[in-house]
Coordinates of C-alpha atoms and ligand atoms in Angstrom, one line a residue:
X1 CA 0.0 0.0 0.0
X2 CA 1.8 3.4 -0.9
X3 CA 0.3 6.5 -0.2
X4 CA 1.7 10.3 -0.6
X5 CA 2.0 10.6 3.2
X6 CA 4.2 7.1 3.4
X7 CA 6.9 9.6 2.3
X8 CA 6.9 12.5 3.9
X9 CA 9.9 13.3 5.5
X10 CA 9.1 14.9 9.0
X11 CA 11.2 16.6 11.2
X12 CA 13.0 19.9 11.8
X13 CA 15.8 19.1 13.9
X14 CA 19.9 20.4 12.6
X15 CA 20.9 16.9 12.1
X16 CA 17.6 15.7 10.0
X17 CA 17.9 19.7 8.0
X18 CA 21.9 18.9 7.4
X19 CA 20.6 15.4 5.7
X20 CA 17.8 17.1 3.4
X21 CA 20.2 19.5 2.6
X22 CA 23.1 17.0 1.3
X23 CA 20.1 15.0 -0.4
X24 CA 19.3 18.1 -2.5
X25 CA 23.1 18.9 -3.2
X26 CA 23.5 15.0 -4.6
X27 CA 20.1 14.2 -6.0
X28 CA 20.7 15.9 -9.5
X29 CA 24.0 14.5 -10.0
X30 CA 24.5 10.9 -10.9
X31 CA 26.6 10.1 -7.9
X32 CA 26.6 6.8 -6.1
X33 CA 25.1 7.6 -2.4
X34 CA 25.8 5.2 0.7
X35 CA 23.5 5.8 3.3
X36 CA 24.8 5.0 6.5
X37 CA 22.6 4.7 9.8
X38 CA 20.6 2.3 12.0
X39 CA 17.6 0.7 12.1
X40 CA 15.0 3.0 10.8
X41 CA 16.4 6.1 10.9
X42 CA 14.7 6.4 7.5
X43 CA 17.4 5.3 5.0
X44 CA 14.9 3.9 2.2
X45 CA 12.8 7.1 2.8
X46 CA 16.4 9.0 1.9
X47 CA 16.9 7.1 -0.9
X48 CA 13.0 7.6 -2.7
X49 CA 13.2 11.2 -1.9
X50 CA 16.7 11.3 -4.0
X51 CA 15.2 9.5 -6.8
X52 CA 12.7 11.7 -6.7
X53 CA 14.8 15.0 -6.4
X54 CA 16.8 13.2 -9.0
X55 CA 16.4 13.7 -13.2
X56 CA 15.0 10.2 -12.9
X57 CA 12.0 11.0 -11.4
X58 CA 9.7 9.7 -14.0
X59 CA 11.8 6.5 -14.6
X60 CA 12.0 3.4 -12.2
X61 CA 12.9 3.0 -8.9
X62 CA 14.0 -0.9 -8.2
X63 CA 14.7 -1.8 -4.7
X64 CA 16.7 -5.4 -3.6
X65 CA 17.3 -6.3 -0.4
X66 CA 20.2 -8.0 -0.3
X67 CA 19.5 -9.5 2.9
X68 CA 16.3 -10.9 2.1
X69 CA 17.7 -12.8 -1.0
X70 CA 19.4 -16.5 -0.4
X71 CA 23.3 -15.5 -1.5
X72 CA 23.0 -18.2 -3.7
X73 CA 20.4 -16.2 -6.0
X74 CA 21.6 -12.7 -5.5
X75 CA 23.6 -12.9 -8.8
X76 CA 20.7 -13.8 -11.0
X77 CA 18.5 -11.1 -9.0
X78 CA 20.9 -9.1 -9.9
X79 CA 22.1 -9.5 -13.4
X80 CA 19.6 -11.8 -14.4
X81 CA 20.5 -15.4 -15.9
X82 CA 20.0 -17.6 -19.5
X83 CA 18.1 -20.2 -20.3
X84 CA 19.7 -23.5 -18.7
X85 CA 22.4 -21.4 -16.7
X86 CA 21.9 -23.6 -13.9
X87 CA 19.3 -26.5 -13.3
X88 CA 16.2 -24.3 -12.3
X89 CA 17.2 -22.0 -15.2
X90 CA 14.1 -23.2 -17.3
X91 CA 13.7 -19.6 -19.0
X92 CA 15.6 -16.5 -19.5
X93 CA 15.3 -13.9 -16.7
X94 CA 15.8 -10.0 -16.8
X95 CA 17.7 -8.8 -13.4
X96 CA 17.4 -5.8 -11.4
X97 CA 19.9 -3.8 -13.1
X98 CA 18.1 -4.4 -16.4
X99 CA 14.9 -3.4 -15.3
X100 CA 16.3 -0.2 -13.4
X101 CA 18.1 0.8 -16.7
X102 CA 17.4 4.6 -16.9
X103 CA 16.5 5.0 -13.6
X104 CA 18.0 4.5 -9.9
X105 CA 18.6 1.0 -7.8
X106 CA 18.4 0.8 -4.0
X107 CA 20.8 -2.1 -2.6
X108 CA 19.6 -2.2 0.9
X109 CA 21.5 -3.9 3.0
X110 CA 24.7 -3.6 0.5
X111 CA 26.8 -5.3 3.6
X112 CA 25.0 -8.5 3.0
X113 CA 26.4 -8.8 -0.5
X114 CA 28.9 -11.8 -1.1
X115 CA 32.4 -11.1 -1.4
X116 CA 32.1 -13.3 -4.4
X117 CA 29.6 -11.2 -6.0
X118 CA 31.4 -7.9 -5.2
X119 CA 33.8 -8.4 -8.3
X120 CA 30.5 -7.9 -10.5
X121 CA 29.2 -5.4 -8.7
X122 CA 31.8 -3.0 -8.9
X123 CA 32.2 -3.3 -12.4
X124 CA 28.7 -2.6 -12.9
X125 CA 29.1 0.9 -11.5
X126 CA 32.4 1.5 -13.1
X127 CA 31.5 0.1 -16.5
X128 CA 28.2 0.0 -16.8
X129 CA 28.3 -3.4 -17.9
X130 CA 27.7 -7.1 -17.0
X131 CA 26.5 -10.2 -18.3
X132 CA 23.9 -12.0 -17.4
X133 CA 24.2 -15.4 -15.7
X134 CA 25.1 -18.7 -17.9
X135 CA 25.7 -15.6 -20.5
X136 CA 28.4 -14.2 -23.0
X137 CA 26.8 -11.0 -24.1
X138 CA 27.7 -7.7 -22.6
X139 CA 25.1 -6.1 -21.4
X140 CA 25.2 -1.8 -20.9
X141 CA 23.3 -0.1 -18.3
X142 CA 22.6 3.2 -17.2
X143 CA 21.3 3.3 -13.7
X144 CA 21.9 5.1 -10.7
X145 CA 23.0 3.2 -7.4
X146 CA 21.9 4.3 -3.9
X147 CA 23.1 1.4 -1.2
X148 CA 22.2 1.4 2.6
X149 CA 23.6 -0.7 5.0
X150 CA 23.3 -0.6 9.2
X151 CA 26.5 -2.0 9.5
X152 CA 30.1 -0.7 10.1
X153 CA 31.1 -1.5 6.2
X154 CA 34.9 0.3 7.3
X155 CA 35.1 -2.5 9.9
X156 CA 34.0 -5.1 8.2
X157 CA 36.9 -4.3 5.2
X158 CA 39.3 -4.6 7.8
X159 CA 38.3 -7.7 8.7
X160 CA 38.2 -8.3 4.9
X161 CA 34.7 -9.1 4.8
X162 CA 33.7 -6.9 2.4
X163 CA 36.6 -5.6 -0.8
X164 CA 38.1 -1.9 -0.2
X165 CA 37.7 -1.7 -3.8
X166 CA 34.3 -1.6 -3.8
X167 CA 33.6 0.0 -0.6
X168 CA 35.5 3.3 -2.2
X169 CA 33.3 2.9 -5.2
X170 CA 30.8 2.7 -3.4
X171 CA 31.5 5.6 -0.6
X172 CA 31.3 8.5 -2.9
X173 CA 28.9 10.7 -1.2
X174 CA 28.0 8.9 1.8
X175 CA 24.5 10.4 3.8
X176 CA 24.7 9.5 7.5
X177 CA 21.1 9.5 9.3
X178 CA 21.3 10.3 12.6
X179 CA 19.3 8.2 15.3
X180 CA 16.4 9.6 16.9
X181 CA 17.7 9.6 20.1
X182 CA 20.3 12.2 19.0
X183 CA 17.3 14.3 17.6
X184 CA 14.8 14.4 20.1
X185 CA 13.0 17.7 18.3
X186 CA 11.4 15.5 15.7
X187 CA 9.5 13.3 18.4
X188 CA 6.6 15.9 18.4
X189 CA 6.2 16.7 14.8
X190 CA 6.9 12.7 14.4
X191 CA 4.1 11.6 17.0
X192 CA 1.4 14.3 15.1
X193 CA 2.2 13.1 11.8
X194 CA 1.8 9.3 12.4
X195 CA -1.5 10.0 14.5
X196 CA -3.0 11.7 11.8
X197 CA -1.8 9.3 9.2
X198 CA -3.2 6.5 11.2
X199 CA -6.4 7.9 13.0
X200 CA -7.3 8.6 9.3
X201 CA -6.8 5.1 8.1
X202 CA -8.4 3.4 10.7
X203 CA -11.0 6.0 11.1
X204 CA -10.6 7.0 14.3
X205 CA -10.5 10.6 15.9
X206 CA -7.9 11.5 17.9
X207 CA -8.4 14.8 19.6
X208 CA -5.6 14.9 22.4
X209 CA -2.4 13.6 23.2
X210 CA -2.4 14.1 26.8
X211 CA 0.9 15.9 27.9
X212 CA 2.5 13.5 29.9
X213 CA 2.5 11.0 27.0
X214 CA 4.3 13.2 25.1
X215 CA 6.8 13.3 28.0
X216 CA 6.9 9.5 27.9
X217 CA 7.4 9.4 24.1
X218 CA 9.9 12.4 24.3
X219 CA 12.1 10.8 27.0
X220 CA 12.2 7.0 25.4
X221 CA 15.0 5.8 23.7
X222 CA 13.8 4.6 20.7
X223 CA 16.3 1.8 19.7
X224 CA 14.4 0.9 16.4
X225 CA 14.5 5.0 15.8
X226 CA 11.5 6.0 13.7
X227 CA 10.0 2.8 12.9
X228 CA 9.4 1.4 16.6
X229 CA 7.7 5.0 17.0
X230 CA 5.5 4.6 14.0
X231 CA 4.7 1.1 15.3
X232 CA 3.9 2.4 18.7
X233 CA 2.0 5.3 17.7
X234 CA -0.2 2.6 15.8
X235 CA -0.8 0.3 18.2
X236 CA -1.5 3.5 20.7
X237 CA -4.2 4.6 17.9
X238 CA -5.7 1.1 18.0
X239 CA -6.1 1.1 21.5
X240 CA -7.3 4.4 21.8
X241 CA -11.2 4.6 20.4
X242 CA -12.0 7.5 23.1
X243 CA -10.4 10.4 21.6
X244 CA -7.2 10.3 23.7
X245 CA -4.2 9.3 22.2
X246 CA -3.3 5.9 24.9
X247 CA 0.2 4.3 24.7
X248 CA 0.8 1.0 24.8
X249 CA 3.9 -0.1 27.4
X250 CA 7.0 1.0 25.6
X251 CA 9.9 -1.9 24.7
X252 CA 12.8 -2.3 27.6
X253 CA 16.1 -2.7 26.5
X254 CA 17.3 -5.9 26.9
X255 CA 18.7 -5.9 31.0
X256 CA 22.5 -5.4 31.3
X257 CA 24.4 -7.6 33.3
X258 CA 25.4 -4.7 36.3
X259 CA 28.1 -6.8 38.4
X260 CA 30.3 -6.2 34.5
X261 CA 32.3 -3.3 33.9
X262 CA 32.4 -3.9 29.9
X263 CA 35.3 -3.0 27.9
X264 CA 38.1 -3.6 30.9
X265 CA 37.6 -7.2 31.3
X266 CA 38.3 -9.8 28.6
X267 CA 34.7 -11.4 29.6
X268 CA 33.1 -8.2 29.3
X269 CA 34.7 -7.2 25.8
X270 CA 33.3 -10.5 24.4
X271 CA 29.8 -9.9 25.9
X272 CA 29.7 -6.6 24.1
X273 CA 31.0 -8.1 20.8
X274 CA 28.5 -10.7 20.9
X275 CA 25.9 -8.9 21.8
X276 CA 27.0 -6.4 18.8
X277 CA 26.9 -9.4 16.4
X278 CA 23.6 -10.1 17.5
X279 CA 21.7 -7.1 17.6
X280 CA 23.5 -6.8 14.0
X281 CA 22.1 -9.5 12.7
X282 CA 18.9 -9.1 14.2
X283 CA 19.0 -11.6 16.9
X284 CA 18.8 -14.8 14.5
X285 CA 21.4 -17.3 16.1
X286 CA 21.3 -19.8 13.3
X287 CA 21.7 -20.4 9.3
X288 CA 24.2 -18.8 7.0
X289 CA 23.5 -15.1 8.2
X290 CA 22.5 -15.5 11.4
X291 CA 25.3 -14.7 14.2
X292 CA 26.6 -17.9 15.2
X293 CA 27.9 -18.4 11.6
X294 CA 29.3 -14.8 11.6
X295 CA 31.1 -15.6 15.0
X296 CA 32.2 -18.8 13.9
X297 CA 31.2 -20.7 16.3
X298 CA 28.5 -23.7 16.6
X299 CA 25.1 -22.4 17.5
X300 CA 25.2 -24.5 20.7
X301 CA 28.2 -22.8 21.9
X302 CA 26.6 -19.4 21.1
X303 CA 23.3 -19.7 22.9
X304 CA 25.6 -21.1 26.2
X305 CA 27.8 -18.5 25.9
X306 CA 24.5 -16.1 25.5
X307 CA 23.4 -17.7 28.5
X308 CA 26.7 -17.2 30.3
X309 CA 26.7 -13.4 29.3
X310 CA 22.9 -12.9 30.5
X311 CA 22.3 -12.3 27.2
X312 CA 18.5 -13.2 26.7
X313 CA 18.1 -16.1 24.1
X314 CA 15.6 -15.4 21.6
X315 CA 12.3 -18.0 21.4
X316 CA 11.5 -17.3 17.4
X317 CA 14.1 -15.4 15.9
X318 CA 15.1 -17.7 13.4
X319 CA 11.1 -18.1 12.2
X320 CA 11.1 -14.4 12.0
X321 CA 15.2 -13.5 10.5
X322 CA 14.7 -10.7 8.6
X323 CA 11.8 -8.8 10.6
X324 CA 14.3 -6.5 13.2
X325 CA 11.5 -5.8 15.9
X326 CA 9.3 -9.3 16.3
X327 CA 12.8 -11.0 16.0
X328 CA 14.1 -9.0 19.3
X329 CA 14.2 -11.0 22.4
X330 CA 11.3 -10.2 25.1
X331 CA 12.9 -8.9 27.2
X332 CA 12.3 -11.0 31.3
X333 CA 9.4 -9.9 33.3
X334 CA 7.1 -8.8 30.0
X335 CA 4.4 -11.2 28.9
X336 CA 3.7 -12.3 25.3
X337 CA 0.8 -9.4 25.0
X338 CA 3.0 -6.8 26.5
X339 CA 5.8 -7.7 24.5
X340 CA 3.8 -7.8 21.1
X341 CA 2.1 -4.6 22.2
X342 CA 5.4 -2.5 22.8
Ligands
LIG401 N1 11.7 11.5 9.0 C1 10.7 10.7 8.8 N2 9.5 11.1 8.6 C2 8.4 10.3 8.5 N3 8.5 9.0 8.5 C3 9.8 8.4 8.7 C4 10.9 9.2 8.9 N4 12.0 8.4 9.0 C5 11.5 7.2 8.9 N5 10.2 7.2 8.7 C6 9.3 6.0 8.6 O1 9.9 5.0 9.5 C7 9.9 3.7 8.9 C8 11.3 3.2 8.7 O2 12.0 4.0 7.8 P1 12.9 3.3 6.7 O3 12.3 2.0 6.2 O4 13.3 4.3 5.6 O5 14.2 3.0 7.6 P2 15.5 2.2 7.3 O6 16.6 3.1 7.8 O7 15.6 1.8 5.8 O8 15.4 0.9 8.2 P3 16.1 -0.5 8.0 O9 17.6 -0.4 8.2 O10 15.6 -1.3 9.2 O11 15.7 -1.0 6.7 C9 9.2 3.9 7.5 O12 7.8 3.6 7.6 C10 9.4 5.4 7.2 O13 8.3 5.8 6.4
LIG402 MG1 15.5 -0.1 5.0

């Protein structure tokens, strides 16, 4: 369902008018952009209003989530693939870079990209060309890339999990969004627009936000930035039929083990790494992506070393991989309902 309001960009804080300023600098040129943040801080929202700032307006806007895709069939997502180029190949397919030709690709998640893969990738955006799967043919392109990723993409070359090569190619003009915890400002103007947008859609009238609510939401954290605020706000909406805007409880962070003093202790450096790789891969323990695999350690030793840490273990995340707030771990003392409600 898309709608004009889906996206709006709200807000009117420095660090929110500095990123819609270097949005209208780059849009018109053909630039790669990297936009660099957490966990909806709005980087897909950056990356439409680009395109749409952009001379490319009118064309296509293609967006693959390289996270969401098996590794295995990135490639043909990607550059499409012959007939018979592998066993399931029954017909020809046109990839994403095909169908974006003229117009701008979004490669969310770019960190999730296979250091196999990267090769092609990078000559895509120098050359303009590739060839398609199980294919000879040069194929020549014209489309303008805008990545994302939530992870540390300098680190991970270090650790030579991702090629410098490409991450220069890929870093021209890279957009940082700030979290909104460092831009408390746009709380307000965020909580009116989402009440409107949803009281409208579920027909509801919302007359008052009492004050202290807008204390509550003004003074929480917000670890999943903008979205977990547009998903409280319509849970608060639904709950609210009377006219006054009710929230639901608001998520706890995930309880800190006190007695550690992280950082100065071997113990407690681990804890923080794993719990890093965890939130960074969404709490899923398991499977190719999920953090065991990125630790490099059996998924049995993970969940007793999460145990050992206090770290909670999650009951579903692996059902759930790529959805970042029903994966998180409820947190002790909430109940299913209160969990799934905030
Ligand atoms: N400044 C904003 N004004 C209005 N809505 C916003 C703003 N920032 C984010 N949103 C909304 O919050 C939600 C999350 O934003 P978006 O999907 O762009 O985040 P993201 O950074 O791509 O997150 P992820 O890394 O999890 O993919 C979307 O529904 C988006 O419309
Ligand atoms: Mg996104």
């Amino acid at each position: 369902m898309s709608s004009p309001d889906q996206w709006t960009i709200v807000g009117n804080s420095m660090a929110l008018r500095h990123v819609l300023k270097q949005v209208e600098i780059v849009a018109p040129t053909d630039a790669t952009v990297l936009l660099l943040g957490e966990t909806g801080t709005g980087k897909e929202l950056v990356a439409r209003a680009i395109h749409d700032a952009s001379g490319r307006s009118h064309r296509t806007f293609i967006k693959v989530n390289c996270a969401a895709i098996p590794s295995g069939l990135l490639e043909s997502e990607l550059f499409g693939h012959e007939r018979g180029a592998f066993t399931s190949a029954i017909a020809q397919r046109i990839g994403r870079f095909e169908l974006g030709d003229g117009g701008t690709l979004f490669l969310d998640e770019v960190g999730e990209i296979p250091l196999e893969l990267q090769p092609k990738l990078l000559r895509v955006l120098q050359e303009h060309e590739f060839e398609r799967v199980g294919g000879t043919r040069t194929i020549n392109v014209d489309v303008r890339m805008i990545a994302a990723t939530n992870r540390d993409l300098g680190g991970m070359v270090e650790e030579r999990r991702f090629r410098d090569d490409l991450y220069y190619r890929l870093n021209v003009f890279p957009i940082a969004l700030p979290p909104l915890r460092e831009r408390p400002e746009d709380i307000d103007p965020l909580v009116d627009h989402f009440v409107c947008q949803f009281a409208r859609s579920m027909n509801r009238h919302i007359d008052a936000i009492p004050g202290e609510t807008r204390e509550a939401l003004r003074h929480h954290q917000w670890p999943g930035n903008v979205r977990e605020l547009e998903n409280v706000i319509q849970r608060a909406v639904i709950l609210s039929p009377a006219g006054r805007l009710t929230l639901p409880p608001l998520r706890v962070e995930f309880p800190h083990r006190p007695a550690h003093n992280e950082g100065e202790t071997l113990e407690g450096v681990k804890r923080a790494y794993v719990a890093r790789v965890l939130e960074e891969t969404r709490w899923v323990i398991g499977g190719p992506r999920g953090a065991a695999a990125r630790l490099g350690l059996k998924r049995t030793t993970l969940q007793s070393m999460m145990k050992r840490f206090g770290l909670p273990l999650p009951s579903d995340g692996a059902k759930s991989a790529f959805d970042g707030y029903a994966s998180r771990p409820r947190p002790e003392g909430l109940d299913d309902e209160k969990w799934a409600a905030g």
